[in-house]
CSV table of C-alpha atoms in Angstrom, one decimal:
chain,number,residue,atom,x,y,z
A,161,MET,CA,-48.0,55.1,19.7
A,162,LYS,CA,-51.5,55.2,18.3
A,163,LEU,CA,-53.6,58.3,18.0
A,164,SER,CA,-57.4,58.2,18.5
A,165,THR,CA,-59.5,59.5,15.7
A,166,ALA,CA,-60.4,62.6,17.6
A,167,SER,CA,-56.7,63.3,18.3
A,168,PHE,CA,-55.9,62.8,14.6
A,169,PHE,CA,-58.4,65.2,13.3
A,170,ALA,CA,-57.5,67.7,16.1
A,171,ALA,CA,-53.9,67.6,14.9
A,172,LEU,CA,-55.0,68.1,11.3
A,173,THR,CA,-57.0,71.1,12.4
A,174,VAL,CA,-54.0,72.7,14.2
A,175,LEU,CA,-51.7,72.0,11.2
A,176,GLY,CA,-54.3,73.5,8.8
A,177,ALA,CA,-54.5,76.6,11.0
A,178,ILE,CA,-50.8,77.0,11.1
A,179,ILE,CA,-50.5,76.7,7.3
A,180,PHE,CA,-53.4,79.2,6.8
A,181,VAL,CA,-51.9,81.8,9.2
A,182,SER,CA,-48.5,81.4,7.6
A,183,SER,CA,-49.9,81.8,4.1
A,184,CYS,CA,-52.1,84.7,5.1
A,185,SER,CA,-49.1,86.5,6.7
A,186,ARG,CA,-47.5,86.9,3.3
A,187,THR,CA,-49.6,90.0,2.7
A,188,ASP,CA,-51.9,90.5,5.7
A,189,HIS,CA,-49.2,92.5,7.6
A,190,PHE,CA,-49.8,95.5,5.3
A,191,ALA,CA,-53.6,95.1,5.0
A,192,GLY,CA,-55.5,98.3,5.4
A,193,GLU,CA,-55.2,101.9,4.2
A,194,TRP,CA,-51.9,103.8,4.0
A,195,LEU,CA,-51.3,107.5,3.2
A,196,GLY,CA,-48.2,108.6,1.4
A,197,THR,CA,-46.4,112.0,1.5
A,198,PRO,CA,-46.8,114.7,-1.1
A,199,SER,CA,-44.5,114.3,-4.1
A,200,ARG,CA,-43.9,116.4,-7.3
A,201,MET,CA,-45.9,115.4,-10.4
A,202,MET,CA,-44.2,115.6,-13.7
A,203,GLY,CA,-45.6,115.5,-17.1
A,204,ILE,CA,-48.4,118.1,-16.8
A,205,PRO,CA,-47.9,120.7,-19.6
A,206,GLY,CA,-48.3,124.3,-18.6
A,207,ALA,CA,-48.1,123.6,-14.8
A,208,SER,CA,-45.7,125.7,-12.8
A,209,ASP,CA,-46.1,123.4,-9.9
A,210,ALA,CA,-48.0,120.1,-9.3
A,211,THR,CA,-48.1,117.6,-6.4
A,212,SER,CA,-50.0,114.5,-5.6
A,213,THR,CA,-50.5,112.6,-2.4
A,214,VAL,CA,-51.3,108.9,-3.0
A,215,SER,CA,-53.1,106.5,-0.6
A,216,ILE,CA,-53.3,102.8,-1.0
A,217,ASP,CA,-56.0,100.5,0.6
A,218,PHE,CA,-55.0,96.8,0.6
A,219,ALA,CA,-57.9,94.3,1.2
A,220,PRO,CA,-56.9,90.6,1.3
A,221,THR,CA,-59.4,88.2,-0.1
A,222,SER,CA,-60.5,85.0,1.7
A,223,ASP,CA,-58.5,83.0,-1.0
A,224,ILE,CA,-55.0,83.8,-0.1
A,225,ARG,CA,-53.6,82.2,-3.2
A,226,HIS,CA,-55.1,85.1,-5.2
A,227,GLY,CA,-53.8,88.0,-3.0
A,228,GLY,CA,-56.4,90.8,-2.6
A,229,ASP,CA,-58.1,93.8,-3.9
A,230,VAL,CA,-56.5,97.3,-3.9
A,231,PHE,CA,-57.9,100.7,-4.1
A,232,MET,CA,-55.6,103.7,-4.9
A,233,SER,CA,-56.6,107.3,-4.6
A,234,ALA,CA,-54.8,110.6,-4.8
A,235,THR,CA,-55.3,114.3,-4.0
A,236,ILE,CA,-53.7,116.5,-6.6
A,237,ASP,CA,-52.8,120.2,-6.5
A,238,VAL,CA,-51.8,122.1,-9.7
A,239,SER,CA,-50.8,125.7,-10.2
A,240,GLN,CA,-50.3,127.5,-13.5
A,241,ALA,CA,-49.0,131.1,-14.0
A,242,VAL,CA,-50.9,132.5,-16.9
A,243,THR,CA,-49.9,135.4,-19.1
A,244,GLY,CA,-52.0,137.0,-21.9
A,245,ALA,CA,-55.5,138.1,-22.2
A,246,GLU,CA,-58.5,136.1,-21.0
A,247,PHE,CA,-61.9,137.7,-21.4
A,248,SER,CA,-60.0,140.9,-22.3
A,249,LEU,CA,-58.0,140.9,-19.1
A,250,ASP,CA,-54.4,141.4,-20.0
A,251,SER,CA,-52.9,141.2,-16.5
A,252,PRO,CA,-51.0,138.0,-15.6
A,253,TYR,CA,-52.7,135.8,-13.1
A,254,GLN,CA,-52.4,132.3,-11.5
A,255,VAL,CA,-54.9,129.4,-11.6
A,256,ASP,CA,-54.9,126.8,-8.8
A,257,VAL,CA,-56.7,123.5,-9.4
A,258,ALA,CA,-57.5,120.8,-6.7
A,259,ALA,CA,-58.5,117.4,-8.0
A,260,THR,CA,-59.0,113.9,-6.8
A,261,ALA,CA,-58.3,110.6,-8.6
A,262,SER,CA,-58.9,106.9,-7.9
A,263,ILE,CA,-58.2,103.5,-9.5
A,264,ARG,CA,-59.0,99.9,-8.5
A,265,GLY,CA,-57.2,96.7,-9.1
A,266,HIS,CA,-55.8,93.5,-7.6
A,267,TYR,CA,-52.5,92.6,-6.0
A,268,ILE,CA,-50.6,89.5,-5.3
A,269,ALA,CA,-47.3,88.5,-3.7
A,270,GLU,CA,-44.5,88.1,-6.2
A,271,ASP,CA,-43.4,84.4,-6.2
A,272,ASP,CA,-42.6,83.5,-2.6
A,273,ASP,CA,-41.4,86.9,-1.6
A,274,ASN,CA,-43.8,88.5,0.9
A,275,ASP,CA,-41.8,91.8,0.7
A,276,ASP,CA,-42.6,92.4,-3.1
A,277,ILE,CA,-46.1,92.6,-4.6
A,278,LEU,CA,-47.5,93.0,-8.1
A,279,LEU,CA,-50.5,95.3,-8.8
A,280,ASN,CA,-52.8,94.7,-11.7
A,281,LEU,CA,-54.7,97.9,-12.1
A,282,ASP,CA,-57.9,98.3,-14.1
A,283,PRO,CA,-57.6,101.2,-16.5
A,284,SER,CA,-61.4,101.4,-17.0
A,285,SER,CA,-61.8,102.2,-13.3
A,286,LEU,CA,-59.7,105.3,-13.4
A,287,GLN,CA,-61.6,108.5,-12.3
A,288,VAL,CA,-60.5,112.0,-12.1
A,289,ASN,CA,-62.7,114.6,-10.4
A,290,ILE,CA,-62.3,118.4,-10.3
A,291,ASP,CA,-64.7,120.3,-8.0
A,292,PRO,CA,-65.4,123.8,-9.4
A,293,ALA,CA,-65.0,125.0,-5.8
A,294,GLY,CA,-61.4,123.7,-6.1
A,295,VAL,CA,-60.6,126.0,-9.0
A,296,THR,CA,-59.3,129.4,-7.9
A,297,PHE,CA,-57.9,132.4,-9.7
A,298,SER,CA,-55.6,135.1,-8.5
A,299,GLU,CA,-57.2,138.2,-7.1
A,300,ASN,CA,-56.7,140.5,-10.2
A,301,ILE,CA,-58.8,138.4,-12.5
A,302,LEU,CA,-61.7,138.4,-10.1
A,303,THR,CA,-61.8,142.1,-9.9
A,304,GLY,CA,-64.7,143.4,-11.9
A,305,LEU,CA,-65.3,140.0,-13.6
A,306,GLN,CA,-69.0,139.2,-13.8
A,307,ARG,CA,-70.3,135.8,-12.5
A,308,PRO,CA,-71.3,134.4,-15.9
A,309,ALA,CA,-67.8,135.1,-17.3
A,310,LEU,CA,-66.1,133.6,-14.2
A,311,ASP,CA,-68.3,130.5,-14.5
A,312,SER,CA,-67.4,130.1,-18.2
A,313,LEU,CA,-63.7,130.5,-17.3
A,314,THR,CA,-64.0,127.9,-14.5
A,315,ASN,CA,-65.7,125.3,-16.8
A,316,ARG,CA,-63.2,125.7,-19.5
A,317,THR,CA,-60.4,125.4,-17.0
A,318,ILE,CA,-61.8,122.2,-15.5
A,319,ASP,CA,-62.3,120.6,-18.9
A,320,ALA,CA,-58.7,121.4,-20.0
A,321,TRP,CA,-57.1,120.3,-16.8
A,322,ARG,CA,-59.0,117.1,-16.4
A,323,VAL,CA,-57.4,115.8,-19.6
A,324,LEU,CA,-53.9,116.8,-18.5
A,325,ILE,CA,-54.3,115.5,-15.0
A,326,THR,CA,-55.8,112.2,-16.1
A,327,SER,CA,-52.8,111.4,-18.2
A,328,ALA,CA,-50.3,112.4,-15.5
A,329,ILE,CA,-52.1,110.6,-12.6
A,330,ARG,CA,-52.4,107.4,-14.8
A,331,ASP,CA,-48.7,107.4,-15.2
A,332,GLU,CA,-48.2,108.0,-11.5
A,333,PHE,CA,-50.6,105.2,-10.5
A,334,TYR,CA,-48.9,102.8,-12.9
A,335,LYS,CA,-45.6,103.3,-11.2
A,336,TYR,CA,-47.1,101.2,-8.4
A,337,GLN,CA,-47.5,98.0,-10.5
A,338,LYS,CA,-44.6,96.6,-8.6
A,339,ILE,CA,-44.0,97.5,-5.0
A,340,GLU,CA,-40.8,96.2,-3.5
A,341,ASP,CA,-39.1,95.8,-0.2
A,342,ILE,CA,-42.3,96.3,1.9
A,343,LYS,CA,-41.6,96.8,5.6
A,344,VAL,CA,-44.1,97.6,8.3
A,345,HIS,CA,-42.6,99.5,11.3
A,346,HIS,CA,-44.4,99.7,14.6
A,347,SER,CA,-47.6,98.7,12.9
A,348,ASP,CA,-48.3,102.3,11.8
A,349,MET,CA,-45.6,103.1,9.3
A,350,MET,CA,-44.8,101.3,5.9
A,351,SER,CA,-41.7,101.8,3.9
A,352,CYS,CA,-41.2,100.4,0.4
A,353,GLU,CA,-39.7,101.0,-3.0
A,354,VAL,CA,-41.6,102.1,-6.0
A,355,GLY,CA,-39.8,102.6,-9.3
A,356,ASP,CA,-36.4,103.0,-7.7
A,357,ARG,CA,-37.9,105.6,-5.4
A,358,ASP,CA,-38.0,105.1,-1.5
A,359,CYS,CA,-41.6,105.8,-0.3
A,360,THR,CA,-43.1,106.2,3.2
A,361,PHE,CA,-46.8,105.7,4.2
A,362,ARG,CA,-48.6,106.2,7.4
A,363,ARG,CA,-51.5,103.8,8.4
A,364,VAL,CA,-54.9,105.5,8.2
A,365,ALA,CA,-56.9,104.7,11.4
A,366,PRO,CA,-60.3,103.3,10.5
A,367,ASN,CA,-63.3,105.6,11.3
């Protein structure tokens, strides 16, 4: 049976579409932004408690052979119980710090397995921000403390914690350099394995 030229090219178009959709499906099923659950952060000296909540935004590129772009961010909460004098205040107090962090990179499916991906994160894109409004002290240190002294204490606290948090969140982000066994459930929940740890993410609805 002979095919007309038009039928031949129509068949090629359909075949190309099937191949393209099949290739794209390797990573497109988890495209979009996903929000994780709070987890304990380790490796922050002096912290009595520290948690981070990581979100991941996967953006496939038009060239499916090269995976896509990834943007990771985190909200971080750190607490420290402090003893000893600070500005001649000898009562113990607690400092709480709220920070945000982000890093950019690239992802690609590992070999022919669409359940495992590799992330190549750009260390130069790592940013850690601490808003002065996110630094709070327990009530007793605020009592009678003049504003200039409190501002100075806040700035010193921010500078010290930015260094410690940067190191810890870098390690946390780098755990995601390989994400395994990715499964999307009911389109709005994603489960995966990161560094031998089971993780669950919820899809973030676009604004």
